[in-house]
mmCIF file of C-alpha atoms in Angstrom:
data_model
loop_
_atom_site.group_PDB
_atom_site.id
_atom_site.type_symbol
_atom_site.label_atom_id
_atom_site.label_comp_id
_atom_site.label_asym_id
_atom_site.label_seq_id
_atom_site.Cartn_x
_atom_site.Cartn_y
_atom_site.Cartn_z
ATOM 1 C CA MET P 997 9.250 -14.335 17.886
ATOM 2 C CA ARG P 998 8.860 -10.596 17.310
ATOM 3 C CA ILE P 999 6.185 -8.879 15.181
ATOM 4 C CA CYS P 1000 6.035 -5.159 14.409
ATOM 5 C CA SER P 1001 2.443 -3.995 14.075
ATOM 6 C CA LYS P 1002 -0.226 -1.708 15.461
ATOM 7 C CA VAL P 1003 -1.758 -3.082 18.666
ATOM 8 C CA LEU P 1004 -4.908 -2.327 20.621
ATOM 9 C CA VAL P 1005 -5.641 -4.147 23.893
ATOM 10 C CA SER P 1006 -9.251 -3.965 25.058
ATOM 11 C CA GLU P 1007 -11.824 -5.738 27.242
ATOM 12 C CA TRP P 1008 -13.790 -8.366 25.312
ATOM 13 C CA ASP P 1009 -16.838 -8.177 27.545
ATOM 14 C CA ALA P 1010 -19.864 -7.606 25.261
ATOM 15 C CA CYS P 1011 -20.975 -4.713 27.475
ATOM 16 C CA GLN P 1012 -17.696 -2.866 26.965
ATOM 17 C CA ARG P 1013 -17.047 -0.584 24.027
ATOM 18 C CA VAL P 1014 -13.613 -0.578 22.427
ATOM 19 C CA VAL P 1015 -11.872 2.661 23.377
ATOM 20 C CA GLY P 1016 -8.643 3.990 21.904
ATOM 21 C CA LYS P 1017 -6.681 3.589 18.712
ATOM 22 C CA PRO P 1018 -4.104 0.963 17.763
ATOM 23 C CA LYS P 1019 -0.536 2.081 18.486
ATOM 24 C CA GLU P 1020 2.707 1.171 16.762
ATOM 25 C CA SER P 1021 4.231 -1.612 18.856
ATOM 26 C CA SER P 1022 6.799 -4.349 19.006
ATOM 27 C CA VAL P 1023 5.129 -7.646 20.000
ATOM 28 C CA LEU P 1024 7.405 -10.329 21.410
ATOM 29 C CA PHE P 1025 6.364 -13.945 22.107
ATOM 30 C CA TYR P 1026 8.766 -15.896 24.323
ATOM 31 C CA LYS P 1027 9.016 -18.737 26.872
ATOM 32 C CA ASP P 1028 9.856 -18.397 30.545
ATOM 33 C CA GLU P 1029 10.041 -21.700 32.468
ATOM 34 C CA ASP P 1030 7.955 -23.456 29.779
ATOM 35 C CA ILE P 1031 5.217 -20.813 29.986
ATOM 36 C CA VAL P 1032 4.608 -18.697 26.885
ATOM 37 C CA TYR P 1033 4.152 -14.955 27.360
ATOM 38 C CA VAL P 1034 3.601 -12.003 25.056
ATOM 39 C CA ASN P 1035 5.281 -8.667 25.729
ATOM 40 C CA ILE P 1036 3.869 -5.560 24.001
ATOM 41 C CA SER P 1037 6.198 -2.538 23.839
ATOM 42 C CA TYR P 1038 4.718 0.683 22.494
ATOM 43 C CA VAL P 1039 6.902 2.703 20.110
ATOM 44 C CA SER P 1040 5.639 6.106 21.246
ATOM 45 C CA SER P 1041 6.389 5.513 24.943
ATOM 46 C CA ASN P 1042 8.393 3.364 27.322
ATOM 47 C CA ILE P 1043 5.288 1.481 28.424
ATOM 48 C CA SER P 1044 5.166 -2.293 27.948
ATOM 49 C CA ARG P 1045 2.632 -4.951 28.942
ATOM 50 C CA ARG P 1046 3.032 -8.664 29.517
ATOM 51 C CA TYR P 1047 0.295 -11.313 29.244
ATOM 52 C CA LYS P 1048 0.355 -15.044 29.793
ATOM 53 C CA ILE P 1049 -0.480 -17.062 26.671
ATOM 54 C CA SER P 1050 -0.079 -20.688 27.792
ATOM 55 C CA ALA P 1051 -3.465 -22.267 28.728
ATOM 56 C CA ASN P 1052 -5.011 -18.807 28.451
ATOM 57 C CA ILE P 1053 -6.291 -18.530 24.859
ATOM 58 C CA GLU P 1054 -10.070 -18.261 24.631
ATOM 59 C CA LYS P 1055 -10.292 -17.791 20.853
ATOM 60 C CA LEU P 1056 -8.336 -16.692 17.778
ATOM 61 C CA PHE P 1057 -9.939 -14.425 15.189
ATOM 62 C CA ILE P 1058 -8.108 -15.117 11.930
ATOM 63 C CA GLY P 1059 -10.599 -13.929 9.290
ATOM 64 C CA HIS P 1060 -8.499 -10.916 8.248
ATOM 65 C CA VAL P 1061 -4.993 -12.352 8.386
ATOM 66 C CA LYS P 1062 -4.476 -11.640 4.691
ATOM 67 C CA ASP P 1063 -5.059 -7.966 5.515
ATOM 68 C CA GLY P 1064 -2.468 -8.090 8.315
ATOM 69 C CA SER P 1065 -4.941 -8.343 11.224
ATOM 70 C CA LEU P 1066 -5.263 -10.906 14.012
ATOM 71 C CA THR P 1067 -7.061 -10.867 17.368
ATOM 72 C CA ILE P 1068 -6.036 -13.041 20.330
ATOM 73 C CA ARG P 1069 -8.757 -13.372 22.975
ATOM 74 C CA LEU P 1070 -7.435 -14.200 26.456
ATOM 75 C CA LYS P 1071 -9.318 -15.829 29.313
ATOM 76 C CA ASN P 1072 -7.625 -14.122 32.236
ATOM 77 C CA PRO P 1073 -7.558 -11.200 32.098
ATOM 78 C CA ALA P 1074 -10.486 -10.999 29.680
ATOM 79 C CA LYS P 1075 -8.605 -9.078 27.028
ATOM 80 C CA ASP P 1076 -8.561 -8.878 23.230
ATOM 81 C CA ILE P 1077 -5.079 -8.309 21.814
ATOM 82 C CA MET P 1078 -5.740 -6.875 18.346
ATOM 83 C CA LEU P 1079 -2.815 -6.807 15.925
ATOM 84 C CA GLN P 1080 -3.171 -4.667 12.796
ATOM 85 C CA LYS P 1081 -0.977 -3.831 9.784
ATOM 86 C CA ALA P 1082 1.354 -6.737 10.440
ATOM 87 C CA GLN P 1083 2.937 -8.832 7.714
ATOM 88 C CA PRO P 1084 0.539 -11.677 6.802
ATOM 89 C CA SER P 1085 3.388 -14.192 6.522
ATOM 90 C CA GLU P 1086 4.455 -13.473 10.119
ATOM 91 C CA LEU P 1087 0.856 -13.778 11.342
ATOM 92 C CA ARG P 1088 0.471 -17.178 9.679
ATOM 93 C CA ARG P 1089 3.589 -18.445 11.476
ATOM 94 C CA LEU P 1090 2.237 -17.022 14.732
ATOM 95 C CA ILE P 1091 -1.157 -18.725 14.239
ATOM 96 C CA GLU P 1092 0.575 -22.097 13.865
ATOM 97 C CA ILE P 1093 2.329 -21.526 17.193
ATOM 98 C CA LEU P 1094 -0.833 -20.298 18.939
ATOM 99 C CA ASP P 1095 -2.822 -23.295 17.662
ATOM 100 C CA LEU P 1096 -0.276 -25.614 19.270
ATOM 101 C CA ILE P 1097 -0.486 -23.673 22.540
ATOM 102 C CA LYS P 1098 -4.284 -23.616 22.514
ATOM 103 C CA SER P 1099 -4.492 -27.372 21.929
ATOM 104 C CA GLY P 1100 -2.131 -28.025 24.812
ATOM 105 C CA ARG P 1101 0.517 -29.666 22.647
ATOM 106 C CA LYS P 1102 4.202 -29.168 23.295
ATOM 107 C CA LEU P 1103 5.999 -26.630 21.182
ATOM 108 C CA PRO P 1104 8.917 -27.912 19.065
ATOM 109 C CA ARG P 1105 12.313 -27.099 20.513
ATOM 110 C CA GLY P 1106 13.725 -23.757 19.451
ATOM 111 C CA ILE P 1107 10.482 -22.350 18.026
ATOM 112 C CA LEU P 1108 10.381 -19.669 20.774
ATOM 113 C CA LYS P 1109 13.264 -18.226 22.777
ATOM 114 C CA ARG P 1110 13.552 -18.901 26.492
ATOM 115 C CA ASN P 1111 14.054 -16.163 29.078
ATOM 116 C CA ALA P 1112 13.895 -13.398 26.504
ATOM 117 C CA SER P 1113 14.461 -10.578 28.975
ATOM 118 C CA THR P 1114 17.401 -9.332 26.929
ATOM 119 C CA ASP P 1115 15.195 -9.276 23.838
ATOM 120 C CA ILE P 1116 12.607 -7.202 25.702
ATOM 121 C CA GLN P 1117 15.275 -4.711 26.740
ATOM 122 C CA SER P 1118 16.644 -4.564 23.205
ATOM 123 C CA CYS P 1119 13.267 -3.547 21.767
ATOM 124 C CA SER P 1120 14.309 0.050 22.309
ATOM 125 C CA HIS P 1121 17.417 -0.562 20.168
ATOM 126 C CA HIS P 1122 15.211 -1.614 17.255
ATOM 127 C CA ARG P 1123 13.143 1.550 17.163
ATOM 128 C CA LEU P 1124 13.941 5.229 17.483
ATOM 129 C CA ARG P 1125 11.573 8.169 17.691
ATOM 130 C CA ILE P 1126 12.940 11.714 17.448
ATOM 131 C CA THR P 1127 10.635 14.695 17.807
ATOM 132 C CA ARG P 1128 13.110 17.355 18.998
ATOM 133 C CA ARG P 1129 15.937 18.738 16.880
ATOM 134 C CA GLU P 1130 18.390 18.688 19.768
ATOM 135 C CA ASP P 1131 17.928 14.904 20.037
ATOM 136 C CA TYR P 1132 18.895 14.249 16.402
ATOM 137 C CA PRO P 1133 22.169 12.230 16.112
ATOM 138 C CA PHE P 1134 23.994 14.608 13.759
ATOM 139 C CA SER P 1135 27.417 13.272 14.792
ATOM 140 C CA GLN P 1136 26.717 9.845 16.295
ATOM 141 C CA GLY P 1137 24.852 8.065 13.494
ATOM 142 C CA PHE P 1138 22.075 5.465 13.743
ATOM 143 C CA SER P 1139 22.133 1.958 15.161
ATOM 144 C CA ALA P 1140 22.529 -0.616 12.375
ATOM 145 C CA SER P 1141 19.856 -2.798 14.006
ATOM 146 C CA LEU P 1142 17.093 -0.159 13.744
ATOM 147 C CA GLN P 1143 13.797 -1.530 12.413
ATOM 148 C CA GLU P 1144 11.585 1.514 13.037
ATOM 149 C CA LEU P 1145 12.721 5.118 12.678
ATOM 150 C CA CYS P 1146 10.486 8.123 13.255
ATOM 151 C CA VAL P 1147 11.910 11.590 12.608
ATOM 152 C CA LYS P 1148 8.983 14.020 12.597
ATOM 153 C CA GLU P 1149 8.585 17.793 12.721
ATOM 154 C CA LEU P 1150 12.303 18.606 12.747
ATOM 155 C CA ARG P 1151 12.302 20.961 9.718
ATOM 156 C CA LEU P 1152 14.734 18.691 7.868
ATOM 157 C CA ARG P 1153 15.425 19.970 4.353
ATOM 158 C CA GLN P 1154 17.523 17.072 3.101
ATOM 159 C CA PHE P 1155 17.211 13.313 3.294
ATOM 160 C CA ASP P 1156 19.868 11.978 5.673
ATOM 161 C CA THR P 1157 21.849 9.535 3.519
ATOM 162 C CA ARG P 1158 22.944 7.602 6.617
ATOM 163 C CA MET P 1159 19.433 6.180 6.725
ATOM 164 C CA LEU P 1160 20.122 4.441 3.406
ATOM 165 C CA LYS P 1161 22.580 2.131 5.164
ATOM 166 C CA LEU P 1162 19.990 0.770 7.634
ATOM 167 C CA SER P 1163 19.432 -2.652 6.066
ATOM 168 C CA CYS P 1164 17.135 -3.823 8.898
ATOM 169 C CA LEU P 1165 14.815 -0.807 8.639
ATOM 170 C CA ARG P 1166 11.170 -1.733 8.043
ATOM 171 C CA SER P 1167 9.320 1.480 8.948
ATOM 172 C CA LEU P 1168 10.522 5.006 8.154
ATOM 173 C CA ASP P 1169 8.568 8.110 9.154
ATOM 174 C CA LEU P 1170 9.873 11.449 7.860
ATOM 175 C CA SER P 1171 6.571 13.283 7.879
ATOM 176 C CA LYS P 1172 6.118 16.971 8.658
ATOM 177 C CA ASN P 1173 9.538 18.118 7.513
ATOM 178 C CA TYR P 1174 10.747 20.289 4.619
ATOM 179 C CA LEU P 1175 12.101 17.557 2.342
ATOM 180 C CA GLU P 1176 12.179 18.509 -1.345
ATOM 181 C CA ARG P 1177 13.460 15.265 -2.884
ATOM 182 C CA ILE P 1178 13.982 11.602 -2.098
ATOM 183 C CA PRO P 1179 17.264 9.993 -3.252
ATOM 184 C CA GLN P 1180 17.197 7.207 -5.823
ATOM 185 C CA GLU P 1181 19.104 4.980 -3.387
ATOM 186 C CA ILE P 1182 15.980 4.512 -1.283
ATOM 187 C CA GLN P 1183 15.264 1.629 -3.646
ATOM 188 C CA ASP P 1184 17.833 -0.460 -1.712
ATOM 189 C CA LEU P 1185 15.898 -0.390 1.567
ATOM 190 C CA ASN P 1186 13.549 -3.207 2.589
ATOM 191 C CA LEU P 1187 10.879 -0.854 3.911
ATOM 192 C CA VAL P 1188 7.345 -2.048 4.598
ATOM 193 C CA GLN P 1189 5.986 1.351 5.663
ATOM 194 C CA LEU P 1190 7.103 4.770 4.396
ATOM 195 C CA TYR P 1191 5.650 8.050 5.701
ATOM 196 C CA LEU P 1192 6.611 11.160 3.692
ATOM 197 C CA ASN P 1193 3.451 13.212 4.143
ATOM 198 C CA ASN P 1194 3.526 16.944 4.869
ATOM 199 C CA ASN P 1195 6.776 17.738 3.099
ATOM 200 C CA LEU P 1196 7.719 19.765 0.001
ATOM 201 C CA LEU P 1197 8.247 16.879 -2.378
ATOM 202 C CA ALA P 1198 7.742 17.714 -6.057
ATOM 203 C CA SER P 1199 8.758 14.315 -7.457
ATOM 204 C CA TRP P 1200 9.222 10.646 -6.650
ATOM 205 C CA PRO P 1201 12.172 8.608 -7.977
ATOM 206 C CA SER P 1202 11.758 5.848 -10.520
ATOM 207 C CA ILE P 1203 12.098 2.516 -8.652
ATOM 208 C CA PRO P 1204 13.232 -0.562 -10.673
ATOM 209 C CA GLU P 1205 11.043 -3.640 -10.461
ATOM 210 C CA ASN P 1206 13.902 -5.832 -9.222
ATOM 211 C CA SER P 1207 14.847 -3.508 -6.359
ATOM 212 C CA ALA P 1208 14.442 -4.358 -2.681
ATOM 213 C CA LEU P 1209 11.880 -1.595 -2.116
ATOM 214 C CA SER P 1210 9.605 -2.745 -4.951
ATOM 215 C CA LYS P 1211 9.392 -6.183 -3.357
ATOM 216 C CA SER P 1212 8.750 -5.054 0.229
ATOM 217 C CA LEU P 1213 6.855 -1.734 0.412
ATOM 218 C CA GLU P 1214 3.211 -2.167 1.472
ATOM 219 C CA TYR P 1215 2.243 1.318 2.683
ATOM 220 C CA ILE P 1216 3.321 4.697 1.345
ATOM 221 C CA ASN P 1217 2.005 8.105 2.421
ATOM 222 C CA LEU P 1218 2.840 10.998 0.081
ATOM 223 C CA ALA P 1219 -0.077 13.206 1.115
ATOM 224 C CA HIS P 1220 0.238 16.988 1.509
ATOM 225 C CA ASN P 1221 3.167 17.489 -0.849
ATOM 226 C CA LEU P 1222 3.705 19.334 -4.149
ATOM 227 C CA LEU P 1223 3.555 16.346 -6.496
ATOM 228 C CA VAL P 1224 2.462 17.261 -10.028
ATOM 229 C CA TRP P 1225 3.255 13.907 -11.609
ATOM 230 C CA LEU P 1226 4.531 10.432 -10.726
ATOM 231 C CA PRO P 1227 6.846 8.264 -12.855
ATOM 232 C CA ASP P 1228 5.200 5.803 -15.256
ATOM 233 C CA ASP P 1229 6.670 2.873 -13.354
ATOM 234 C CA PHE P 1230 5.317 3.946 -9.942
ATOM 235 C CA TRP P 1231 3.113 0.844 -9.682
ATOM 236 C CA LEU P 1232 6.084 -1.496 -10.026
ATOM 237 C CA LEU P 1233 6.014 -1.297 -6.232
ATOM 238 C CA SER P 1234 4.102 -4.555 -6.519
ATOM 239 C CA LYS P 1235 3.384 -5.255 -2.824
ATOM 240 C CA LEU P 1236 1.497 -2.027 -2.165
ATOM 241 C CA ARG P 1237 -1.633 -2.382 -0.068
ATOM 242 C CA ASN P 1238 -2.334 1.207 1.007
ATOM 243 C CA VAL P 1239 -1.394 4.324 -0.993
ATOM 244 C CA ASP P 1240 -2.136 7.903 0.079
ATOM 245 C CA LEU P 1241 -1.581 10.572 -2.613
ATOM 246 C CA SER P 1242 -4.109 13.073 -1.295
ATOM 247 C CA THR P 1243 -3.706 16.853 -1.242
ATOM 248 C CA ASN P 1244 -1.162 17.200 -4.035
ATOM 249 C CA LEU P 1245 -1.217 18.809 -7.486
ATOM 250 C CA LEU P 1246 -1.667 15.624 -9.512
ATOM 251 C CA ARG P 1247 -3.451 16.048 -12.847
ATOM 252 C CA GLY P 1248 -3.428 12.301 -13.389
ATOM 253 C CA ILE P 1249 -2.019 9.108 -11.958
ATOM 254 C CA PRO P 1250 0.191 6.630 -13.809
ATOM 255 C CA THR P 1251 -1.728 3.648 -15.151
ATOM 256 C CA ALA P 1252 1.016 1.286 -16.327
ATOM 257 C CA TYR P 1253 1.078 -1.908 -14.230
ATOM 258 C CA LEU P 1254 -1.730 -0.681 -11.961
ATOM 259 C CA HIS P 1255 -3.893 -3.657 -13.000
ATOM 260 C CA LYS P 1256 -1.194 -6.060 -11.780
ATOM 261 C CA LEU P 1257 -1.310 -4.940 -8.143
ATOM 262 C CA GLN P 1258 -2.820 -7.931 -6.346
ATOM 263 C CA PHE P 1259 -2.839 -6.540 -2.821
ATOM 264 C CA LEU P 1260 -3.965 -2.916 -3.231
ATOM 265 C CA VAL P 1261 -7.046 -2.291 -1.057
ATOM 266 C CA ILE P 1262 -6.903 1.427 -0.164
ATOM 267 C CA LEU P 1263 -6.171 4.266 -2.609
ATOM 268 C CA THR P 1264 -6.535 7.888 -1.454
ATOM 269 C CA LEU P 1265 -6.590 10.555 -4.187
ATOM 270 C CA TYR P 1266 -8.740 13.361 -2.781
ATOM 271 C CA SER P 1267 -7.882 17.056 -3.173
ATOM 272 C CA ASN P 1268 -5.848 16.847 -6.361
ATOM 273 C CA GLN P 1269 -6.470 18.182 -9.881
ATOM 274 C CA LEU P 1270 -7.651 14.956 -11.512
ATOM 275 C CA ASP P 1271 -9.999 15.327 -14.489
ATOM 276 C CA SER P 1272 -10.770 11.615 -14.889
ATOM 277 C CA LEU P 1273 -10.027 8.192 -13.419
ATOM 278 C CA PRO P 1274 -8.311 5.326 -15.263
ATOM 279 C CA LEU P 1275 -10.376 2.403 -16.499
ATOM 280 C CA VAL P 1276 -8.361 -0.042 -14.419
ATOM 281 C CA LEU P 1277 -9.894 1.246 -11.171
ATOM 282 C CA THR P 1278 -13.254 -0.193 -12.239
ATOM 283 C CA ILE P 1279 -11.858 -3.732 -12.065
ATOM 284 C CA HIS P 1280 -9.825 -3.370 -8.866
ATOM 285 C CA ARG P 1281 -11.450 -4.720 -5.711
ATOM 286 C CA LEU P 1282 -10.600 -1.746 -3.559
ATOM 287 C CA ASN P 1283 -11.974 -1.550 -0.037
ATOM 288 C CA GLU P 1284 -11.671 2.231 -0.084
ATOM 289 C CA LEU P 1285 -11.207 4.805 -2.854
ATOM 290 C CA SER P 1286 -11.298 8.524 -2.014
ATOM 291 C CA VAL P 1287 -11.511 10.977 -4.929
ATOM 292 C CA HIS P 1288 -13.497 13.962 -3.600
ATOM 293 C CA GLY P 1289 -12.080 17.433 -4.089
ATOM 294 C CA ASN P 1290 -11.061 16.907 -7.728
ATOM 295 C CA THR P 1291 -12.372 18.724 -10.818
ATOM 296 C CA PHE P 1292 -13.613 15.868 -13.016
ATOM 297 C CA LEU P 1293 -14.640 16.564 -16.594
ATOM 298 C CA PRO P 1294 -18.219 15.724 -17.610
ATOM 299 C CA SER P 1295 -18.839 12.519 -19.528
ATOM 300 C CA GLU P 1296 -18.972 12.619 -23.328
ATOM 301 C CA THR P 1297 -21.941 11.625 -25.467
ATOM 302 C CA GLU P 1298 -20.361 10.739 -28.798
ATOM 303 C CA VAL P 1299 -17.063 9.720 -30.383
ATOM 304 C CA LYS P 1300 -16.180 11.024 -33.828
ATOM 305 C CA PRO P 1301 -14.417 8.527 -36.114
ATOM 306 C CA SER P 1302 -11.009 9.640 -37.267
ATOM 307 C CA LYS P 1303 -10.493 10.488 -40.933
ATOM 308 C CA VAL P 1304 -6.846 9.470 -40.660
ATOM 309 C CA ALA P 1305 -5.700 5.876 -41.072
ATOM 310 C CA PRO P 1306 -4.346 4.259 -37.882
ATOM 311 C CA SER P 1307 -0.592 4.383 -37.507
ATOM 312 C CA LEU P 1308 1.629 1.381 -38.083
ATOM 313 C CA LEU P 1309 2.574 1.458 -34.394
ATOM 314 C CA ASP P 1310 -1.078 1.268 -33.342
ATOM 315 C CA CYS P 1311 -1.816 -1.618 -35.729
ATOM 316 C CA ALA P 1312 1.275 -3.523 -34.622
ATOM 317 C CA SER P 1313 0.601 -2.946 -30.917
ATOM 318 C CA LEU P 1314 -3.031 -4.054 -31.313
ATOM 319 C CA ALA P 1315 -1.995 -7.333 -32.941
ATOM 320 C CA PHE P 1316 0.790 -7.845 -30.401
ATOM 321 C CA VAL P 1317 -1.247 -7.369 -27.199
ATOM 322 C CA ARG P 1318 -3.960 -9.717 -28.509
ATOM 323 C CA SER P 1319 -1.443 -12.438 -29.349
ATOM 324 C CA ASN P 1320 -0.149 -15.203 -27.111
ATOM 325 C CA TRP P 1321 3.380 -13.861 -27.485
ATOM 326 C CA TYR P 1322 2.855 -10.704 -25.457
ATOM 327 C CA PRO P 1323 3.334 -12.198 -21.956
ATOM 328 C CA CYS P 1324 6.445 -14.069 -23.114
ATOM 329 C CA LEU P 1325 8.140 -11.160 -24.884
ATOM 330 C CA GLU P 1326 7.050 -8.241 -22.698
ATOM 331 C CA LYS P 1327 10.371 -7.956 -20.836
ATOM 332 C CA CYS P 1328 12.326 -8.045 -24.113
ATOM 333 C CA LEU P 1329 10.756 -4.819 -25.368
ATOM 334 C CA PRO P 1330 12.420 -1.393 -25.154
ATOM 335 C CA TRP P 1331 11.513 0.203 -21.839
ATOM 336 C CA LYS P 1332 9.440 3.115 -23.204
ATOM 337 C CA LEU P 1333 7.395 0.796 -25.414
ATOM 338 C CA ARG P 1334 6.986 -1.714 -22.614
ATOM 339 C CA VAL P 1335 5.535 0.932 -20.289
ATOM 340 C CA ARG P 1336 3.077 2.156 -22.942
ATOM 341 C CA LEU P 1337 1.859 -1.396 -23.530
ATOM 342 C CA ALA P 1338 1.513 -1.997 -19.777
ATOM 343 C CA VAL P 1339 -1.558 0.273 -19.525
ATOM 344 C CA PHE P 1340 -4.857 -1.559 -19.068
ATOM 345 C CA ARG P 1341 -6.921 -0.765 -22.194
ATOM 346 C CA LYS P 1342 -10.082 -2.744 -22.931
ATOM 347 C CA CYS P 1343 -12.484 -1.766 -25.697
ATOM 348 C CA LEU P 1344 -15.803 -0.583 -24.263
ATOM 349 C CA ARG P 1345 -17.678 -2.264 -27.097
ATOM 350 C CA CYS P 1346 -15.904 -5.545 -28.011
ATOM 351 C CA ARG P 1347 -14.124 -5.932 -24.629
ATOM 352 C CA LEU P 1348 -10.845 -6.893 -26.342
ATOM 353 C CA SER P 1349 -7.436 -5.343 -25.692
ATOM 354 C CA CYS P 1350 -6.691 -2.088 -27.486
ATOM 355 C CA GLY P 1351 -3.487 -0.876 -29.076
ATOM 356 C CA ILE P 1352 -1.410 2.073 -27.982
ATOM 357 C CA GLU P 1353 -3.498 4.726 -29.767
ATOM 358 C CA PRO P 1354 -7.198 3.819 -29.368
ATOM 359 C CA TYR P 1355 -10.179 6.164 -29.407
ATOM 360 C CA ARG P 1356 -10.814 7.668 -25.988
ATOM 361 C CA ILE P 1357 -14.107 8.649 -24.370
ATOM 362 C CA LEU P 1358 -15.152 9.751 -20.886
ATOM 363 C CA VAL P 1359 -18.104 7.814 -19.517
ATOM 364 C CA PRO P 1360 -19.923 7.945 -16.161
ATOM 365 C CA TYR P 1361 -19.657 5.055 -13.785
ATOM 366 C CA ASN P 1362 -22.604 4.742 -11.435
ATOM 367 C CA SER P 1363 -21.751 1.482 -9.711
ATOM 368 C CA TRP P 1364 -18.888 2.641 -7.525
ATOM 369 C CA ARG P 1365 -18.631 0.763 -4.272
ATOM 370 C CA ASN P 1366 -16.570 1.894 -1.292
ATOM 371 C CA ILE P 1367 -15.862 5.211 -3.022
ATOM 372 C CA SER P 1368 -15.839 8.700 -1.538
ATOM 373 C CA SER P 1369 -16.599 11.408 -4.131
ATOM 374 C CA ASP P 1370 -18.403 14.728 -4.509
ATOM 375 C CA ARG P 1371 -22.110 14.277 -5.229
ATOM 376 C CA MET P 1372 -22.219 17.317 -7.524
ATOM 377 C CA ASN P 1373 -19.038 16.336 -9.387
ATOM 378 C CA PRO P 1374 -18.953 12.549 -9.777
ATOM 379 C CA PRO P 1375 -15.876 11.015 -11.399
ATOM 380 C CA SER P 1376 -15.698 10.177 -15.091
ATOM 381 C CA VAL P 1377 -13.723 7.191 -16.331
ATOM 382 C CA LEU P 1378 -11.420 7.294 -19.335
ATOM 383 C CA THR P 1379 -12.421 4.348 -21.552
ATOM 384 C CA TYR P 1380 -11.369 3.131 -24.981
ATOM 385 C CA LEU P 1381 -12.732 1.996 -28.367
ATOM 386 C CA CYS P 1382 -10.315 0.000 -30.498
ATOM 387 C CA SER P 1383 -11.536 0.628 -34.066
ATOM 388 C CA ASP P 1384 -13.836 2.608 -36.371
ATOM 389 C CA GLU P 1385 -16.244 -0.336 -36.327
ATOM 390 C CA CYS P 1386 -16.507 -0.197 -32.526
ATOM 391 C CA VAL P 1387 -16.943 3.593 -32.659
ATOM 392 C CA ARG P 1388 -19.892 3.314 -35.055
ATOM 393 C CA ALA P 1389 -21.509 0.534 -33.020
ATOM 394 C CA TYR P 1390 -21.065 2.532 -29.815
ATOM 395 C CA ASN P 1391 -22.577 5.711 -31.269
ATOM 396 C CA LEU P 1392 -25.658 3.783 -32.452
ATOM 397 C CA ASN P 1393 -26.348 1.983 -29.162
ATOM 398 C CA LYS P 1394 -24.641 3.780 -26.307
ATOM 399 C CA TRP P 1395 -27.023 2.298 -23.742
ATOM 400 C CA LYS P 1396 -25.572 -1.167 -24.438
ATOM 401 C CA TYR P 1397 -22.012 -0.263 -23.615
ATOM 402 C CA THR P 1398 -21.583 0.918 -20.041
ATOM 403 C CA LEU P 1399 -19.292 0.146 -17.131
ATOM 404 C CA ASP P 1400 -22.108 -0.937 -14.828
#
């Protein structure tokens, strides 16, 4: 059984302090003469380590499996094998196997390979790291079995379309190049991690919700690029857990479908040109949100009622989103209308869903947790009021209607 993750091996003696950072690794569990071993091969070097697992497990730390983390504590040597940023489904399968080993029960036949020396040797065929231009396979092509590909600091100006044929690829690192665009066909890859930071990207392609990438991608790094905007359907990448959009030129972030991301825990937005944050971020249970280095507008004190009657579209959308039919008919709507309705809009006063064209007001939010922001320029949140009645009630008793 092989797992691709970041690994840190350290002493678990209480007197010892953990030193070092987790490294990208291929972790292989196998049997050799009925004894289970784990072989850890580091991506950035040719170094590998082997540890005995059978009758050698002191304890399993499984509290953060849903976040992709697991720690295996060994008796001899007294080591902690810490796995991070792995796929939770793979860790759950591994825990079932380790529980059997720890209890001394016999493993079912075929659950682990025997004498996996060939698998250990083939680890190098599943990952490729290129940091010198002369090593780039311009004429040879890439191995079809590649799972991890790192092509950094090679001054590449175009995306190599041969990478789009790597169906086994799970991690792609193209950081620190000169890429200006990403092809639409990237949607066909089953990537879990995608590193595109420190390039010259000015746009990101629109990825359909039924594509392979939208169902697999968990981490994307688009930091240090030239992004001014992102497509409205960006958050259809529904498995995202960690998103880095820092140090770009973004004036706003798309809000459609953002409230439907169940796994998002880290969102990095610092050093952009944001003037407000979307309301949906106040309901997300993010572990980390970084927004410092933006120029947020000050909060507003009053909303002026409109002297114009609401449009037919606004009235119809308000009735539709509050009806029981909306979840059933959402996918039948024209795409542009569907995206507009997919924005999380709750009235600040009545707490009901708003239509497409509600009143808007910037309000302060003083209860941010796990947020990094500038003390002298705290973020304002764009909120909504659904009707003239709610506007009048809000203006009379603003202290009642806050985000706290």
